[in-house]
Coordinates of C-alpha atoms in Angstrom, one line a residue:
Chain A
M1 CA 7.8 42.1 4.1
F2 CA 5.8 43.1 1.2
F3 CA 3.0 40.1 1.6
Y4 CA 2.4 40.7 5.2
S5 CA 1.8 44.4 4.5
V6 CA -1.0 43.6 1.6
T7 CA -2.8 41.4 3.3
V8 CA -2.4 43.5 7.2
I9 CA -3.7 46.2 4.6
L10 CA -6.6 44.4 3.2
L11 CA -7.8 42.6 6.6
L12 CA -7.5 46.1 8.3
T13 CA -9.8 47.6 5.3
S14 CA -11.9 44.5 5.5
F15 CA -12.6 44.9 9.5
F16 CA -13.3 48.9 9.5
A17 CA -15.9 48.1 6.2
D18 CA -17.6 45.2 7.6
R19 CA -16.4 44.0 11.5
K20 CA -18.4 40.7 11.3
K21 CA -17.6 39.7 7.8
T22 CA -14.1 40.4 8.7
I23 CA -14.3 37.8 11.9
R24 CA -16.2 35.6 9.7
A25 CA -13.1 35.4 7.4
L26 CA -11.2 34.9 10.0
K27 CA -13.3 31.9 11.5
I28 CA -13.1 30.3 7.8
A29 CA -9.2 31.1 7.7
W30 CA -8.1 29.1 10.9
R31 CA -10.8 26.0 10.2
K32 CA -9.0 25.8 6.5
F33 CA -6.0 26.1 8.2
S34 CA -6.2 23.8 11.0
N35 CA -8.2 21.1 9.0
I36 CA -4.8 21.1 6.4
L37 CA -2.4 21.2 9.3
P38 CA -1.8 17.5 10.0
M39 CA -0.8 17.1 6.0
F40 CA 1.2 20.2 6.2
I41 CA 3.3 18.2 9.7
V42 CA 3.4 15.1 7.2
M43 CA 5.1 17.3 4.3
L44 CA 7.8 18.9 7.0
V45 CA 8.6 15.4 7.8
L46 CA 9.3 14.3 4.7
V47 CA 10.7 17.7 3.4
S48 CA 13.4 17.3 6.7
V49 CA 14.4 13.7 5.6
S50 CA 14.9 14.5 2.3
L51 CA 17.1 17.5 2.8
Y52 CA 19.2 14.9 4.6
L53 CA 19.2 12.2 2.2
L54 CA 19.6 14.8 -0.4
P55 CA 22.3 17.5 0.8
Q56 CA 23.4 20.3 -2.0
E57 CA 26.7 18.8 -2.1
L58 CA 24.9 15.5 -3.0
I59 CA 23.0 17.3 -5.4
R60 CA 25.8 19.1 -7.0
E61 CA 28.0 15.8 -7.7
Y62 CA 24.8 14.1 -9.1
L63 CA 24.3 16.7 -11.3
G64 CA 27.8 17.1 -12.5
E65 CA 27.4 13.7 -14.5
E66 CA 29.0 13.2 -17.8
D67 CA 26.9 11.5 -19.8
L68 CA 24.1 14.5 -20.9
L69 CA 21.0 12.1 -20.9
K70 CA 22.1 10.2 -17.4
G71 CA 22.4 13.8 -16.1
M72 CA 19.1 14.7 -17.3
G73 CA 17.4 11.6 -15.9
I74 CA 19.2 12.2 -12.4
A75 CA 18.1 16.1 -12.5
M76 CA 14.7 15.2 -13.2
L77 CA 14.5 12.1 -10.3
V78 CA 16.2 14.8 -7.4
G79 CA 13.8 17.6 -8.5
S80 CA 10.9 15.1 -8.0
I81 CA 11.7 14.2 -4.9
A82 CA 13.1 17.4 -3.4
L83 CA 11.6 20.5 -1.8
M84 CA 13.5 23.4 -2.4
P85 CA 12.9 27.3 -1.9
G86 CA 13.8 29.2 -5.2
F87 CA 16.2 31.5 -2.9
I88 CA 18.4 28.1 -2.4
V89 CA 17.8 26.5 -6.1
F90 CA 18.8 29.4 -8.3
P91 CA 22.3 30.0 -7.0
L92 CA 22.7 26.5 -6.5
C93 CA 22.1 26.0 -10.7
G94 CA 24.1 29.5 -11.1
I95 CA 27.3 27.4 -9.3
L96 CA 26.4 24.5 -11.4
R97 CA 26.5 26.3 -14.3
E98 CA 29.9 27.5 -13.7
Q99 CA 31.2 24.2 -13.2
G100 CA 29.8 23.3 -16.3
V101 CA 26.3 21.8 -16.2
P102 CA 24.3 22.0 -19.4
Y103 CA 21.3 24.4 -19.3
M104 CA 19.4 21.4 -19.9
V105 CA 20.0 19.7 -16.9
L106 CA 19.3 22.6 -15.1
S107 CA 16.0 23.3 -16.7
G108 CA 15.0 20.0 -16.1
F109 CA 15.9 20.2 -12.8
T110 CA 14.1 23.3 -12.0
T111 CA 11.3 22.5 -13.7
T112 CA 10.5 19.3 -12.1
L113 CA 11.4 21.0 -8.4
M114 CA 8.3 23.4 -9.3
M115 CA 5.8 21.0 -10.7
V116 CA 6.4 17.3 -9.6
G117 CA 6.4 17.2 -5.6
L118 CA 6.7 14.1 -3.7
V119 CA 7.0 15.5 -0.5
T120 CA 3.4 18.2 -1.3
L121 CA 2.0 14.8 -1.9
P122 CA 0.1 14.6 1.1
V123 CA -1.2 18.1 1.1
E124 CA -2.3 17.6 -3.0
K125 CA -3.8 14.1 -1.8
A126 CA -5.9 15.8 0.9
Y127 CA -7.2 18.1 -2.3
F128 CA -7.2 16.2 -5.2
G129 CA -7.2 12.7 -3.9
M130 CA -4.1 10.0 -4.9
K131 CA -5.2 9.2 -8.2
T132 CA -5.9 13.3 -9.7
A133 CA -2.4 13.7 -7.5
L134 CA -0.2 11.2 -9.4
I135 CA -1.7 12.3 -12.9
R136 CA -0.8 15.7 -12.3
N137 CA 2.8 15.5 -11.0
G138 CA 3.1 12.7 -14.1
I139 CA 2.1 15.7 -16.2
G140 CA 4.8 17.8 -14.8
L141 CA 7.2 15.1 -15.2
I142 CA 6.5 15.2 -18.7
I143 CA 6.0 18.7 -18.9
A144 CA 9.3 19.0 -17.4
V145 CA 11.3 16.8 -20.3
I146 CA 9.6 18.7 -22.9
V147 CA 10.9 22.0 -21.2
A148 CA 14.8 20.9 -21.0
F149 CA 15.1 19.7 -24.5
A150 CA 13.7 22.5 -25.6
T151 CA 16.4 24.7 -23.6
G152 CA 18.8 22.0 -24.8
L153 CA 17.7 23.0 -28.9
V154 CA 17.8 26.9 -27.9
F155 CA 21.1 26.9 -26.1
A156 CA 22.5 24.3 -28.6
E157 CA 23.0 21.5 -26.2
V158 CA 21.5 18.4 -28.0
M159 CA 22.8 19.4 -31.6
Q160 CA 25.9 17.4 -32.4
Chain B
M1 CA -14.2 15.3 4.7
K2 CA -11.4 16.2 7.6
T3 CA -8.0 14.9 7.3
K4 CA -7.1 12.7 9.6
F5 CA -4.1 13.1 12.0
P6 CA -1.7 10.3 11.2
V7 CA -1.0 9.6 15.1
I8 CA 1.6 6.9 14.3
L9 CA 4.1 8.7 11.8
I10 CA 4.4 11.3 13.9
T11 CA 4.8 9.9 17.0
A12 CA 7.7 7.6 15.8
Y13 CA 8.9 11.0 14.1
T14 CA 8.7 12.5 17.6
A15 CA 10.4 9.8 19.4
F16 CA 13.4 9.7 16.6
I17 CA 14.1 13.4 17.2
I18 CA 14.2 13.4 20.9
F19 CA 16.2 10.0 20.6
S20 CA 18.8 11.2 18.7
L21 CA 19.1 14.7 20.8
A22 CA 19.4 12.5 24.0
F23 CA 21.6 10.3 22.4
G24 CA 24.0 12.5 19.9
Y25 CA 22.5 10.5 16.9
Q26 CA 24.2 13.3 14.2
P27 CA 21.5 12.6 11.4
G28 CA 18.3 12.9 13.6
K29 CA 19.9 16.1 14.7
D30 CA 20.1 17.1 11.7
I31 CA 16.6 16.1 10.3
G32 CA 15.1 18.0 13.2
T33 CA 17.1 21.0 12.3
N34 CA 15.4 20.5 8.5
F35 CA 12.3 20.4 10.1
L36 CA 12.4 23.4 12.5
S37 CA 14.2 25.8 9.5
F38 CA 11.5 24.4 7.1
T39 CA 8.5 25.0 9.7
L40 CA 9.6 28.4 10.5
S41 CA 10.0 29.3 6.8
M42 CA 6.4 28.0 6.1
L43 CA 4.9 29.8 9.1
K44 CA 5.8 32.9 7.8
I45 CA 4.1 32.0 4.1
L46 CA 0.8 30.4 5.6
P47 CA -1.1 32.2 8.3
G48 CA -1.6 35.3 5.6
A49 CA -1.8 33.5 2.7
F50 CA -5.1 31.7 4.8
I51 CA -6.3 34.8 5.7
L52 CA -6.2 35.9 2.4
I53 CA -8.2 32.9 1.5
G54 CA -10.6 33.4 4.0
L55 CA -11.0 37.1 2.9
F56 CA -11.8 36.1 -0.7
Q57 CA -14.4 33.7 0.8
V58 CA -16.5 36.4 2.4
W59 CA -16.2 39.6 -0.1
V60 CA -15.9 37.9 -3.7
S61 CA -19.3 36.7 -4.7
R62 CA -20.0 33.5 -6.2
E63 CA -21.5 35.3 -9.1
R64 CA -18.1 37.1 -10.1
V65 CA -16.1 33.8 -9.6
E66 CA -18.4 31.8 -11.5
K67 CA -18.7 34.4 -14.4
H68 CA -14.7 34.9 -14.8
L69 CA -13.6 31.7 -14.1
G70 CA -16.8 29.0 -13.8
E71 CA -18.4 26.8 -16.9
N72 CA -19.2 29.5 -19.5
S73 CA -15.9 31.6 -18.8
S74 CA -14.0 32.4 -21.9
I75 CA -10.0 31.5 -22.8
M76 CA -9.6 35.1 -20.6
S77 CA -10.2 32.8 -17.3
F78 CA -6.6 31.3 -18.0
L79 CA -4.9 34.2 -18.0
W80 CA -6.9 35.7 -15.0
V81 CA -5.0 32.6 -13.3
L82 CA -2.2 33.4 -14.8
L83 CA -2.0 36.6 -12.8
L84 CA -3.3 35.4 -9.6
A85 CA -0.5 32.7 -10.2
G86 CA 1.9 35.0 -10.9
T87 CA 1.4 36.5 -7.2
T88 CA 1.3 33.7 -5.3
V89 CA 3.5 33.3 -2.7
G90 CA 5.5 29.9 -1.2
G91 CA 5.0 27.2 -3.7
L92 CA 2.2 24.4 -4.7
Y93 CA 1.3 23.8 -1.2
V94 CA 0.0 27.3 -0.8
A95 CA -1.8 26.7 -4.5
F96 CA -3.7 24.0 -3.2
P97 CA -5.4 25.6 -1.0
V98 CA -6.0 28.5 -3.1
A99 CA -7.3 26.2 -5.7
W100 CA -10.0 24.9 -3.5
A101 CA -10.9 28.2 -2.7
L102 CA -11.4 28.7 -6.6
H103 CA -13.3 26.0 -6.6
E104 CA -15.6 26.3 -4.1
K105 CA -16.4 29.4 -5.3
G106 CA -17.7 28.0 -9.1
A107 CA -14.2 28.3 -10.9
R108 CA -14.6 25.4 -13.2
L109 CA -12.1 22.3 -12.8
Q110 CA -9.9 23.0 -15.9
V111 CA -9.2 26.9 -14.7
V112 CA -8.2 25.3 -11.3
L113 CA -6.1 22.5 -12.6
A114 CA -4.2 25.3 -14.5
Y115 CA -3.9 28.1 -11.6
V116 CA -2.2 25.2 -9.9
G117 CA 0.1 24.3 -13.0
F118 CA 0.8 28.7 -13.1
A119 CA 1.6 28.7 -9.6
A120 CA 4.0 25.8 -10.0
V121 CA 6.2 27.7 -12.9
C122 CA 5.4 31.2 -13.2
R123 CA 5.6 32.7 -9.4
I124 CA 7.0 35.9 -10.1
P125 CA 9.5 36.9 -7.4
M126 CA 10.6 33.1 -8.2
I127 CA 11.2 34.0 -12.3
I128 CA 13.1 37.3 -11.3
F129 CA 15.6 35.4 -8.9
E130 CA 15.6 32.6 -11.5
A131 CA 16.4 35.4 -14.5
S132 CA 19.1 36.9 -12.7
F133 CA 20.8 33.5 -11.7
M134 CA 20.4 31.7 -15.2
G135 CA 19.8 34.3 -17.6
V136 CA 16.4 35.8 -18.9
K137 CA 16.9 33.6 -22.2
F138 CA 16.8 30.6 -20.0
T139 CA 13.5 32.1 -18.2
L140 CA 12.1 32.7 -21.4
V141 CA 12.1 29.3 -22.7
R142 CA 11.1 27.7 -19.8
L143 CA 7.9 29.7 -19.3
L144 CA 7.1 30.4 -22.8
V145 CA 7.2 26.2 -23.4
S146 CA 5.3 25.4 -19.9
I147 CA 2.7 27.8 -19.9
P148 CA 0.9 26.8 -23.0
L149 CA 1.6 23.1 -22.2
V150 CA 0.2 23.7 -18.8
V151 CA -3.1 25.2 -20.4
I152 CA -3.4 21.9 -22.6
S153 CA -2.7 19.5 -19.7
S154 CA -5.3 21.0 -17.5
V155 CA -7.9 21.2 -20.3
L156 CA -7.2 17.8 -21.0
L157 CA -7.4 16.3 -17.5
G158 CA -9.9 18.5 -16.5
R159 CA -12.5 17.3 -19.1
Y160 CA -11.3 13.7 -18.2
L161 CA -12.1 14.1 -14.6
K162 CA -15.0 15.6 -15.5
A163 CA -16.2 12.9 -17.6
G164 CA -15.2 10.5 -14.8
N165 CA -17.8 12.4 -12.6
W166 CA -14.7 13.2 -10.6
K167 CA -15.2 15.7 -7.3
M168 CA -12.8 17.7 -6.0
I169 CA -12.3 16.6 -2.0
S170 CA -12.9 19.4 0.6
P171 CA -10.6 19.1 3.7
D172 CA -12.3 21.2 5.4

């Protein structure tokens, strides 16, 4: 994995340059990790439940909604709640596209997935506080609406 | 401030999973499987990410961060965090601790918020994946619309929070 190769190379370089500093870096890493760990566990609990409540088949069914605005609303709601890795999301969107789901529904779905995170809220709250976390997520939702409509314009889905 | 361990939630959840395994309650077993698979995929990323944050803490000077991302930094600061976000792995849950590490070293709030937004919408591996499934046009529209909006909203939110003397909380 590329990411770990980079990490290991940097860690080794650091170690040979300054052993003490490197050990301090690892201690900082552990302290930071262990302090946020409880919130990560809460996030994992929420993810595991949300994945159960919103399985792929259900998402496919929901996003296949005929009415454009209704479809977008559902897509953004699901996108805000769920947390999915890219390697699941985009193949899924590819399938949905082939089934005739409009691009704007899909961009609303992916953008909310990326920017709005109900399940990451426990982690976000620990750093930003609840109020700021909520504002940031609200902004993400607004941006997703704008992105979706821009997509609809470019793909000529809103002009009828 | 330390984040408190959510004892009740974790206990109830664990009990639920054990109960489901013991009595063969399928939804509970599915949820347990989800938990396990997501934990594993997160464990592949988090240790590396936090090691990099630790290295950043000891090797990068406060002066340098302040110069490029601090209160008096130029518009270029947004470009730097855009590049950093492009190489961020995982998702928002990795971006938050990185954002905090940047802020701790003197990066201004607007830039930190922009980093979080960028890390959400323009991670390079994700972009490549998206473009290959959805087409370059789809991805370009999304990026060209969301990047400026992230900058504008981060500047506004940053100013608003600063006006209210808001401070980022340290979870460590």
